[in-house]
CSV table of C-alpha atoms in Angstrom, one decimal:
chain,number,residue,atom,x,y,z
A,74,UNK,CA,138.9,55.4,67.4
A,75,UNK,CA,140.6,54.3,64.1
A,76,UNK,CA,140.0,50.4,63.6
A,77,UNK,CA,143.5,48.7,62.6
A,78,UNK,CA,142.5,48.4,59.0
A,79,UNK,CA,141.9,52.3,58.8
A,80,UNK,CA,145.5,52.6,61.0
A,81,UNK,CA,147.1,50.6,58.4
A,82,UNK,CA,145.5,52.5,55.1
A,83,UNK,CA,146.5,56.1,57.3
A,84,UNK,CA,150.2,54.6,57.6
A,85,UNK,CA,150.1,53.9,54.1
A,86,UNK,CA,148.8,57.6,53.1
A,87,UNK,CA,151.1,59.1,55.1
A,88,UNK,CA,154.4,57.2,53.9
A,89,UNK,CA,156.7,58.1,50.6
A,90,UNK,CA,153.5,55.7,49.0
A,91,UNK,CA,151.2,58.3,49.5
A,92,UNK,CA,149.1,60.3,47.3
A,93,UNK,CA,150.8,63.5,48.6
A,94,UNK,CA,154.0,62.1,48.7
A,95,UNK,CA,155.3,63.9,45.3
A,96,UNK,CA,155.0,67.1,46.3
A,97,UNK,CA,156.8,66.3,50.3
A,98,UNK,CA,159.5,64.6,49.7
A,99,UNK,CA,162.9,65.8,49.4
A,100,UNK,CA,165.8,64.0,47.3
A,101,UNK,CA,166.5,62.1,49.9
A,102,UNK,CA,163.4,60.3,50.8
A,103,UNK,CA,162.4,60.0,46.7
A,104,UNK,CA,165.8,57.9,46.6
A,105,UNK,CA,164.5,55.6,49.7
A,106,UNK,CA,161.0,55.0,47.7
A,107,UNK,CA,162.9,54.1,45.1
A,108,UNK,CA,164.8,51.4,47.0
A,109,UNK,CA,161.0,50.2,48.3
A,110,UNK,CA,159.7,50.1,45.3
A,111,UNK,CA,163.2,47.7,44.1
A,112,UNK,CA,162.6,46.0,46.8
A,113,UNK,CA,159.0,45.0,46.4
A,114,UNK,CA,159.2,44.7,42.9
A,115,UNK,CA,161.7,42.1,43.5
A,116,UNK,CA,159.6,40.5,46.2
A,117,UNK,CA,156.5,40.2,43.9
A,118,UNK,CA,158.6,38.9,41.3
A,119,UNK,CA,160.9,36.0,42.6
A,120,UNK,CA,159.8,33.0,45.2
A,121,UNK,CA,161.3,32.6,47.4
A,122,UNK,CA,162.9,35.7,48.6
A,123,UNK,CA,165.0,36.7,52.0
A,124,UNK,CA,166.4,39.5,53.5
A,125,UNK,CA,169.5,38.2,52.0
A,126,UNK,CA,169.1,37.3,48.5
A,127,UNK,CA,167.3,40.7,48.5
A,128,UNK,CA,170.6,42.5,49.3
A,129,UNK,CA,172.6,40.3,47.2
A,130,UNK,CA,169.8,41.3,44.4
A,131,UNK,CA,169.8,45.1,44.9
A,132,UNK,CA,173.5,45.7,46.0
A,133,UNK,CA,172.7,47.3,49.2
A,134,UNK,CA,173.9,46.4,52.6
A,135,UNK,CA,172.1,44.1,54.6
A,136,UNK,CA,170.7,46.4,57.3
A,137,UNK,CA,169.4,48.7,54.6
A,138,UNK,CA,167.8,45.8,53.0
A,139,UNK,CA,166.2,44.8,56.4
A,140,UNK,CA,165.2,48.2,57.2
A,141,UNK,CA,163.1,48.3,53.7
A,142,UNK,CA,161.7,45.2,54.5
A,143,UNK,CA,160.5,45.8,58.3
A,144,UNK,CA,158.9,48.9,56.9
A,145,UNK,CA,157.3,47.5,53.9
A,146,UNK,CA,155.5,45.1,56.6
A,147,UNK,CA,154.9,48.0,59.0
A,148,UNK,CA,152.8,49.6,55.7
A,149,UNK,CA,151.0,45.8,55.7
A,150,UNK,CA,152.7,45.5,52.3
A,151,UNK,CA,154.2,42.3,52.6
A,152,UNK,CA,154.9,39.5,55.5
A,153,UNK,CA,157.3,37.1,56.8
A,154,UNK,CA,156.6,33.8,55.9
A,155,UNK,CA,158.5,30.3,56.6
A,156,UNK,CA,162.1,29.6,56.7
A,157,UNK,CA,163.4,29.3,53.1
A,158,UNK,CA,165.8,26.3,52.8
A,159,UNK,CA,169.3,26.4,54.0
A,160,UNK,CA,172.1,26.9,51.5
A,161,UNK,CA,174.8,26.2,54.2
A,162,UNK,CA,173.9,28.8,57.0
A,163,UNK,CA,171.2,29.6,58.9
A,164,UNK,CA,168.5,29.4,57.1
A,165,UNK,CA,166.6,33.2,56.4
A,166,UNK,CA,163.2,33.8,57.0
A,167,UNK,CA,161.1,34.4,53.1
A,168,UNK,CA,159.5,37.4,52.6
A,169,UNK,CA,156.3,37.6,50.4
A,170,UNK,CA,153.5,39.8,49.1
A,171,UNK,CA,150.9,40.2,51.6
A,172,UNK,CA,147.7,38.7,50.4
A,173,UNK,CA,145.4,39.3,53.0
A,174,UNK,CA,144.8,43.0,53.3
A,175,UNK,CA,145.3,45.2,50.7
A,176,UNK,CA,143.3,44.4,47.4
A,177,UNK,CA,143.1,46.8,43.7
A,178,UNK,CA,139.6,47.0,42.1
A,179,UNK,CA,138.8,46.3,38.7
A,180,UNK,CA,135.3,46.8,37.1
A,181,UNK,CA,134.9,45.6,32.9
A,182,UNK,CA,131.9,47.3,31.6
A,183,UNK,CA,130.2,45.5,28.8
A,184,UNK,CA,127.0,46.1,27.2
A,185,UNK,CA,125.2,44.5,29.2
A,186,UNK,CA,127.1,44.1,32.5
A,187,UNK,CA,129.6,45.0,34.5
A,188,UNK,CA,131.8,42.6,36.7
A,189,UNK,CA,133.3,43.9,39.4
A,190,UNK,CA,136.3,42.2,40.6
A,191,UNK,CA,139.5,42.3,43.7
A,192,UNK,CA,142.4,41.4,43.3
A,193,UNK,CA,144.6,40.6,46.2
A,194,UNK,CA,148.5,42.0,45.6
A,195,UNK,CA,149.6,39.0,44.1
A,196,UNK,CA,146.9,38.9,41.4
A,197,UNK,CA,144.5,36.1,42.6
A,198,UNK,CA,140.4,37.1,42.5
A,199,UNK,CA,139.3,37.5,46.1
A,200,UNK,CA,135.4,38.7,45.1
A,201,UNK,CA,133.7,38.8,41.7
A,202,UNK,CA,130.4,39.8,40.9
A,203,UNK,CA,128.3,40.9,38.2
A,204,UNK,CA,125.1,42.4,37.7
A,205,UNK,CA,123.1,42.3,34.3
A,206,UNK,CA,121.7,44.9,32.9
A,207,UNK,CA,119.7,43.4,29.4
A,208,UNK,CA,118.2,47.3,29.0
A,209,UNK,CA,122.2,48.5,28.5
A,210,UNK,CA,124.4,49.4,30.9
A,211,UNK,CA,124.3,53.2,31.8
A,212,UNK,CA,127.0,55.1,34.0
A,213,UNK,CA,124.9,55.2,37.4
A,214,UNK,CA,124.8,51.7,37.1
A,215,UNK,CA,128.8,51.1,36.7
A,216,UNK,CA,129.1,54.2,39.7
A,217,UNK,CA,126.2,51.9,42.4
A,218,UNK,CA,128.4,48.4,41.8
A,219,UNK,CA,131.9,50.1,42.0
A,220,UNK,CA,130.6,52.2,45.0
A,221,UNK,CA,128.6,49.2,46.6
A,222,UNK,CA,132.2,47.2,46.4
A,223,UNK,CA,134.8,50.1,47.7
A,224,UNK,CA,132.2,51.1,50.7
A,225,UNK,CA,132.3,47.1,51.5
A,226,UNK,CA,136.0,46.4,51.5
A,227,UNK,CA,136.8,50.1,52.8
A,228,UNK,CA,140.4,50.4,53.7
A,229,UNK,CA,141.4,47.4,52.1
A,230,UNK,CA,140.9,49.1,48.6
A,231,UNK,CA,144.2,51.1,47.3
A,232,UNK,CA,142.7,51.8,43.7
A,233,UNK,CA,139.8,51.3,41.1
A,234,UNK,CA,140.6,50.9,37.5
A,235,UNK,CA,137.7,50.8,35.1
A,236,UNK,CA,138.0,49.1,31.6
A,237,UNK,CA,135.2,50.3,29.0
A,238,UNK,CA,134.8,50.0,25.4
A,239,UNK,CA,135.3,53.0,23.6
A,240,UNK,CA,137.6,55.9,23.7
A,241,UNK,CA,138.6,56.6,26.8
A,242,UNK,CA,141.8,59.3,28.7
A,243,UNK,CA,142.1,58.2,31.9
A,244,UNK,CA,139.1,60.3,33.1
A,245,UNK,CA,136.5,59.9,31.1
A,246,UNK,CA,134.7,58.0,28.2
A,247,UNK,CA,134.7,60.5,25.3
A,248,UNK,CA,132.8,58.3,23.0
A,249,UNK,CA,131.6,54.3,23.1
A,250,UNK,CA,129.3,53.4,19.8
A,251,UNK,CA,128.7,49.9,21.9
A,252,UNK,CA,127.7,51.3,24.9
A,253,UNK,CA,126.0,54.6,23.6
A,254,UNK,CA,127.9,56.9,25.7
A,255,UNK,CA,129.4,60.3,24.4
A,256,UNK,CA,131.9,62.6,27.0
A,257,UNK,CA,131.0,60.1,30.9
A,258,UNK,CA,132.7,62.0,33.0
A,259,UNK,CA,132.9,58.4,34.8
A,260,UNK,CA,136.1,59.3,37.1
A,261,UNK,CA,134.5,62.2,38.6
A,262,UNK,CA,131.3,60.7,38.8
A,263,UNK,CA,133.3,58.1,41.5
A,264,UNK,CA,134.7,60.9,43.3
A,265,UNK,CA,131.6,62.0,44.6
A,266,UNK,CA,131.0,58.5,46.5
A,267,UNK,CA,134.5,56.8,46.9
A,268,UNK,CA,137.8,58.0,47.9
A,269,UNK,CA,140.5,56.0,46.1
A,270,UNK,CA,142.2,56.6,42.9
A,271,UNK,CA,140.1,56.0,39.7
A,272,UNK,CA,141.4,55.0,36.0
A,273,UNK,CA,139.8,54.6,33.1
A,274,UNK,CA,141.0,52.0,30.6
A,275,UNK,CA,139.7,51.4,27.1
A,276,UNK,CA,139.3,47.2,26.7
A,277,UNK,CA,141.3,46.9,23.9
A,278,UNK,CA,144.3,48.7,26.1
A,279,UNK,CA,143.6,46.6,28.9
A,280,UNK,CA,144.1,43.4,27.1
A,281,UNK,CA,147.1,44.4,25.8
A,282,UNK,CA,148.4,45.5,29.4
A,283,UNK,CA,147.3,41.6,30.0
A,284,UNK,CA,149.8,40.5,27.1
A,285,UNK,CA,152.4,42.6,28.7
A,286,UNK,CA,152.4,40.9,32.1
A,287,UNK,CA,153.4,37.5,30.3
A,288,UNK,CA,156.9,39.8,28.7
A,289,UNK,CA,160.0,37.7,30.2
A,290,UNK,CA,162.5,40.4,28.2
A,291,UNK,CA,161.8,44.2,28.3
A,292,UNK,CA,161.5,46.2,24.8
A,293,UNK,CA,158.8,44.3,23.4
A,294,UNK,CA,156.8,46.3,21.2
A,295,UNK,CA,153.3,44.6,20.8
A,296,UNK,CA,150.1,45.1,18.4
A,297,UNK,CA,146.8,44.0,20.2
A,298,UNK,CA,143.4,43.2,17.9
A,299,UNK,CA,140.6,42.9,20.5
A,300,UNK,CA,137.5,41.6,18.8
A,301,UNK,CA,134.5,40.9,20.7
A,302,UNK,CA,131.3,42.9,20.1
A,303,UNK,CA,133.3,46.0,19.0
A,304,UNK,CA,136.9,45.8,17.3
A,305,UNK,CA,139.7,47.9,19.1
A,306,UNK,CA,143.6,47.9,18.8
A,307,UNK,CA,146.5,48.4,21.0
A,308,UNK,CA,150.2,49.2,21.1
A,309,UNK,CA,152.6,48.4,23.6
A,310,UNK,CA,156.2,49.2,23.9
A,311,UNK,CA,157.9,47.8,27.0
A,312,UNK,CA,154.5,47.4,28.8
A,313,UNK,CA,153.1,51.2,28.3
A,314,UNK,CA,150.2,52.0,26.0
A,315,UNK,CA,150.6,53.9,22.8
A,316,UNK,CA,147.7,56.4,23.5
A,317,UNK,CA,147.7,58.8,20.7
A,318,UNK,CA,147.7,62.5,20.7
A,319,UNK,CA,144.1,62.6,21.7
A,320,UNK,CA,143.8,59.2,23.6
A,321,UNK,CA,142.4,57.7,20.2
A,322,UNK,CA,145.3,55.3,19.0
A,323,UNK,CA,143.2,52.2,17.8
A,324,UNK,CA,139.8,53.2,17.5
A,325,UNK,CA,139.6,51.2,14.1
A,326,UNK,CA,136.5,49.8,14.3
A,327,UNK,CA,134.8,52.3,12.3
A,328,UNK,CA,137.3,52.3,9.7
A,329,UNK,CA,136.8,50.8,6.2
A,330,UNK,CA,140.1,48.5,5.4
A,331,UNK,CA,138.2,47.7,1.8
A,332,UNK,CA,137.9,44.3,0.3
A,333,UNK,CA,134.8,42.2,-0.2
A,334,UNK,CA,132.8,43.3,2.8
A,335,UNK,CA,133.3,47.1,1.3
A,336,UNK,CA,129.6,47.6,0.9
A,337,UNK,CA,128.8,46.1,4.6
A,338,UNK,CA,125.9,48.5,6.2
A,339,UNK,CA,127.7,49.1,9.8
A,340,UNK,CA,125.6,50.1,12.9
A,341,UNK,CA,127.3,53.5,13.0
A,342,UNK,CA,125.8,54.4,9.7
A,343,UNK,CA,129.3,53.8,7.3
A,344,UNK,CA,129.8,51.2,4.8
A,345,UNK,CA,132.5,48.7,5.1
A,346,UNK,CA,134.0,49.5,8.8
A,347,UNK,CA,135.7,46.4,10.0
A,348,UNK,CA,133.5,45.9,12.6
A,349,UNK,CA,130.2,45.8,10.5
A,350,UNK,CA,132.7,42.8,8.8
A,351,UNK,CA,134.8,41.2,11.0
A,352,UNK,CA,133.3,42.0,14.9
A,353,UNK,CA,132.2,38.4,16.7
A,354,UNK,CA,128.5,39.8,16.1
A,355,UNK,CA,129.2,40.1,12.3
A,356,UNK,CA,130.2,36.5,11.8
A,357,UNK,CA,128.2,34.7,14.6
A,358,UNK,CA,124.8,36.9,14.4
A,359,UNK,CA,123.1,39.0,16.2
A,360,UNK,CA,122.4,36.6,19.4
A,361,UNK,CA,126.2,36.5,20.1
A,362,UNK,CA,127.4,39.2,22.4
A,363,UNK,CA,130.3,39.5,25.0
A,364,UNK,CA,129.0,38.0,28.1
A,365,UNK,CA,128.1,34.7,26.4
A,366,UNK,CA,129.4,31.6,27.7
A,367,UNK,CA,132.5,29.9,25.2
A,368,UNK,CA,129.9,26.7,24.5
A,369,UNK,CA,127.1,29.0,23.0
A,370,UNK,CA,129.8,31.0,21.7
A,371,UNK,CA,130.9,27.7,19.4
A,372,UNK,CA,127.3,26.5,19.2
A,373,UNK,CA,126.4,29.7,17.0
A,374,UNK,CA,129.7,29.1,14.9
A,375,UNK,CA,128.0,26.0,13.9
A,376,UNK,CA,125.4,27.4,12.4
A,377,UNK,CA,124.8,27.8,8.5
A,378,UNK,CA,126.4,30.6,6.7
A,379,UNK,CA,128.9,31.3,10.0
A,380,UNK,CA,132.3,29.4,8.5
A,381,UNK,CA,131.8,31.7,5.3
A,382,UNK,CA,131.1,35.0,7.3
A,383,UNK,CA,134.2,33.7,9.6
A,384,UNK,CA,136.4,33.7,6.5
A,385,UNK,CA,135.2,37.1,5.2
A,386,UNK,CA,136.2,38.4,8.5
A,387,UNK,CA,139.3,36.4,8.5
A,388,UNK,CA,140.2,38.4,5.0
A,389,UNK,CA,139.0,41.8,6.6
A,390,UNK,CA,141.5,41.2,9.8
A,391,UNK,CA,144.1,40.1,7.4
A,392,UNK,CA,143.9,42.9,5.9
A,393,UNK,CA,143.5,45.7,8.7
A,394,UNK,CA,146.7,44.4,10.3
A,395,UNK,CA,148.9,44.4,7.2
A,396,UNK,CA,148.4,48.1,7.3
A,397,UNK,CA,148.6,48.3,11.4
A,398,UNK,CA,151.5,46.0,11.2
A,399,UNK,CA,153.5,48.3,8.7
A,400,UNK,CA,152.7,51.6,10.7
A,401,UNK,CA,153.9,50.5,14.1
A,402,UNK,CA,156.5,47.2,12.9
A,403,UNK,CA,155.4,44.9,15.7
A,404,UNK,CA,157.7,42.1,17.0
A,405,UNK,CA,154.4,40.1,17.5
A,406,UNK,CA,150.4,40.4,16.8
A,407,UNK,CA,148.1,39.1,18.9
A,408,UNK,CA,144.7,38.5,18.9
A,409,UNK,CA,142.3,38.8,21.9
A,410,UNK,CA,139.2,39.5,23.5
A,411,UNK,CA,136.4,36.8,22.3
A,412,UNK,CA,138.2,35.6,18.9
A,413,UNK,CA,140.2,33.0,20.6
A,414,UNK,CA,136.7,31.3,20.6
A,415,UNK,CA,136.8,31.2,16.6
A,416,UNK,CA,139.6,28.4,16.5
A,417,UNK,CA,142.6,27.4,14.4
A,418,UNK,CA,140.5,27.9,11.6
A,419,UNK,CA,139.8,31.9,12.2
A,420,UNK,CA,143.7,32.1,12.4
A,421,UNK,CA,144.9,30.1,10.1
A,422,UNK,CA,143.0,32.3,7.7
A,423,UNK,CA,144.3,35.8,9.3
A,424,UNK,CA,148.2,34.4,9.0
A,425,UNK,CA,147.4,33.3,5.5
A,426,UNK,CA,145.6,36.5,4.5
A,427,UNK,CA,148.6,38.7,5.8
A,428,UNK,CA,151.0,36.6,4.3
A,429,UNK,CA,149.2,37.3,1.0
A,430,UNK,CA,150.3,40.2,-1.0
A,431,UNK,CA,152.6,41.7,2.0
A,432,UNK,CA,153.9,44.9,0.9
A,433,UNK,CA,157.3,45.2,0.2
A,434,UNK,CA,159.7,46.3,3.1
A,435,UNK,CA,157.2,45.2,5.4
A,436,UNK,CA,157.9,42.5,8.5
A,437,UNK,CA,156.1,39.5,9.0
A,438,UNK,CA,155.5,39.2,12.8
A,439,UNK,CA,154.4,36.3,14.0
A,440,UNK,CA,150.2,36.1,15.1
A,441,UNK,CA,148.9,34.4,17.7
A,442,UNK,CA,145.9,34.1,19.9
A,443,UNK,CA,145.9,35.7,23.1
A,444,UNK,CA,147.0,34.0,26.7
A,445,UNK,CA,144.5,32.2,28.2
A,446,UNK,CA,144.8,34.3,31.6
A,447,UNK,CA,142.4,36.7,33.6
A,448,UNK,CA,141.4,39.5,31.8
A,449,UNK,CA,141.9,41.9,34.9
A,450,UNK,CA,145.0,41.3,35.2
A,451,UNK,CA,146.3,44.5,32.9
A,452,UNK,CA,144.0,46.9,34.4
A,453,UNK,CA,145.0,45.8,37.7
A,454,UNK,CA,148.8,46.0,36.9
A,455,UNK,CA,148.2,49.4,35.8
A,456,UNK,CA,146.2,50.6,38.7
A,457,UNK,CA,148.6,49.0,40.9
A,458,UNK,CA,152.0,50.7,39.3
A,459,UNK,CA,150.1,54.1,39.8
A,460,UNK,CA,149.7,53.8,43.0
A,461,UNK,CA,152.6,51.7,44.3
A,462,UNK,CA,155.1,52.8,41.5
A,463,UNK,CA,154.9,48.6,41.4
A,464,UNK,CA,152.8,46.5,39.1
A,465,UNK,CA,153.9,43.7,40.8
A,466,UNK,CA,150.7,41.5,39.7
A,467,UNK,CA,151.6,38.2,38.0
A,468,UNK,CA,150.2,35.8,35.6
A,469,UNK,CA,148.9,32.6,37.8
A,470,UNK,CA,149.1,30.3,34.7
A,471,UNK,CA,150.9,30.7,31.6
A,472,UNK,CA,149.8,28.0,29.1
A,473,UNK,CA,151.3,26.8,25.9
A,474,UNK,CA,149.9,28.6,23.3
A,475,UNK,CA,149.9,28.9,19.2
């Protein structure tokens, strides 16, 4: 006999959210997911919501609105909470994301780790681990902590989405210089032990997807520098990433943007590739990688020689998204992953460099750092919208900023 969890995932399968659905439903009941999906868009995005506001929000009559909410909840979806306050009338009952069933899984693979991560459906971390791996991380040890995780929390687990360095299409890992990987079939590999849905993310896409969750207006067309380890870049427009022809749309850290660290021996072999110039490694040394802690992180950025290499990096970034910037014409740059760790020194040296000998016809975007928010929260978005046809994770904090 099913246990009520495993009723409640079967419900779910078998409703216009399922996997199948696509290829069963009519006209009709595509137009009646579509009102869901409103409807719990609007419920993940607004507190506090009723039944009414709801129908006053989506135009439809009140016992259609109800009927979409008493079968989201049926689908364990969302659930009634307390009585919102009275605006005259009887007061309605609030409806909200249900945080305590249904979770998305996101694993970041890094050189040397992976942390695995749930997210409830509202965007708050309900488990994290990691596991270290100072040999390298290989792909059977990304498949045993994904697996370990999705076998634990069973039905409770809609989708996995992993975010690697490297170039990535959704399936597979076609070629990671950090991580030493060439053509991971690592999607596939998951299918042999777990039975969800499984994406694959390059980092620099999934910061970006981050970025996007903080857009208050739609249309906003974004340029993403992730530096860390490795040096990636990212386009948005509207929230989707710009994936290139062949899924390759930002691999620039192999590419030589010229300037003073032009004769820079990079690991790959090539002279002058931003990352052999610019990556966090390059300017704080070789004992700096991704997983350390922000206070070693500024501790090596103290050390002699690092405020020079900093600046030469500065230049090289500069210089890297003057050309970026022209290409794609950007209503903002930002710049993520570690670098944020660099201070008001790093980007007071990037703005200035861009700023210097801007070609003509060009924009000048404004550049900032990157929100300080959970890093998960784009891949988990992105899972989540492909399986719901509903993002619906938010930002819990959105700080001030540069």
């Amino acid at each position: 006999m099913l246990t009520a969890e495993a009723q409640l995932r079967t419900r779910l399968e078998s409703s216009v959210f399922g996997r199948s659905a696509d290829a069963l439903l009519d006209g009709k009941g595509k137009i009646r997911r579509d009102h869901l999906r409103r409807a719990l868009a609007l419920i993940a995005s607004a507190d506090p919501v009723t039944r009414a506001s709801l129908a006053r929000s989506t135009g439809l009559t009140t016992a259609t609105t109800s009927s979409l909410v008493n079968e989201l909840i049926a689908l364990g979806l969302v659930v009634e909470g307390e009585q919102a306050e009275s605006t005259g009338g009887k007061p309605g009952t609030r409806v909200e994301v249900n945080r305590a069933f249904y979770a998305v899984c996101v694993v970041i693979v890094r050189a040397q780790s992976v942390e695995t991560v749930l997210l409830d459906l509202s965007g708050a971390r309900v488990l994290t681990r990691e596991s270290v791996h100072p040999a390298g991380v290989t792909p059977a040890d990304v498949v045993a902590v994904t697996a370990e995780v999705v076998r634990e929390f069973r039905d409770r687990v809609l989708a996995v989405c992993l975010q690697s360095p490297g170039v990535t299409d959704g399936s597979v890992v076609r070629e990671s210089v950090l991580l030493g990987w060439k053509d991971v079939p690592l999607a596939d590999l998951l299918a042999e032990e777990i039975d969800v849905p499984v994406v694959i993310l390059n980092d620099a896409d999934g910061e970006a997807l981050t970025e996007s969750a903080f857009d208050e207006v739609d249309g906003v067309q974004r340029l993403v520098l992730r530096m860390g380890e490795g040096i990636g870049a990212a386009v948005t427009i509207d929230g989707r990433v710009l994936p290139g022809a062949t899924s390759r749309a930002g691999e620039i850290g192999h590419v030589a943007f010229g300037g003073r660290g032009s004769q820079v021996r990079c690991r790959c072999g090539g002279l002058g590739c931003i990352e052999a110039v610019a990556s966090l490694t390059a300017v704080l040394g070789p004992d700096f990688h991704d997983e350390l802690e922000p206070d070693a992180v500024r501790a090596l950025l103290r050390a002699d020689g690092a405020e020079e290499r900093m600046l030469l990096g500065a230049e090289a970034v500069a210089a890297a998204l003057r050309i970026l910037s022209g290409l794609t014409d950007p209503h903002e740059i930002v710049i993520a992953g570690r670098a944020p760790l660099l201070g008001d020194a790093f980007l007071a040296a990037v703005r200035e460099g861009f700023a210097t000998n801007r070609a003509k016809g060009t924009a000048s975007p404004p550049i900032r750092f990157a929100h300080d928010s959970d890093p998960v929260l784009g891949p988990g978005r992105l899972v989540l919208g492909r399986v719901l046809g509903v993002s619906m994770l938010r930002p819990a904090v959105y700080p001030s900023g540069s």
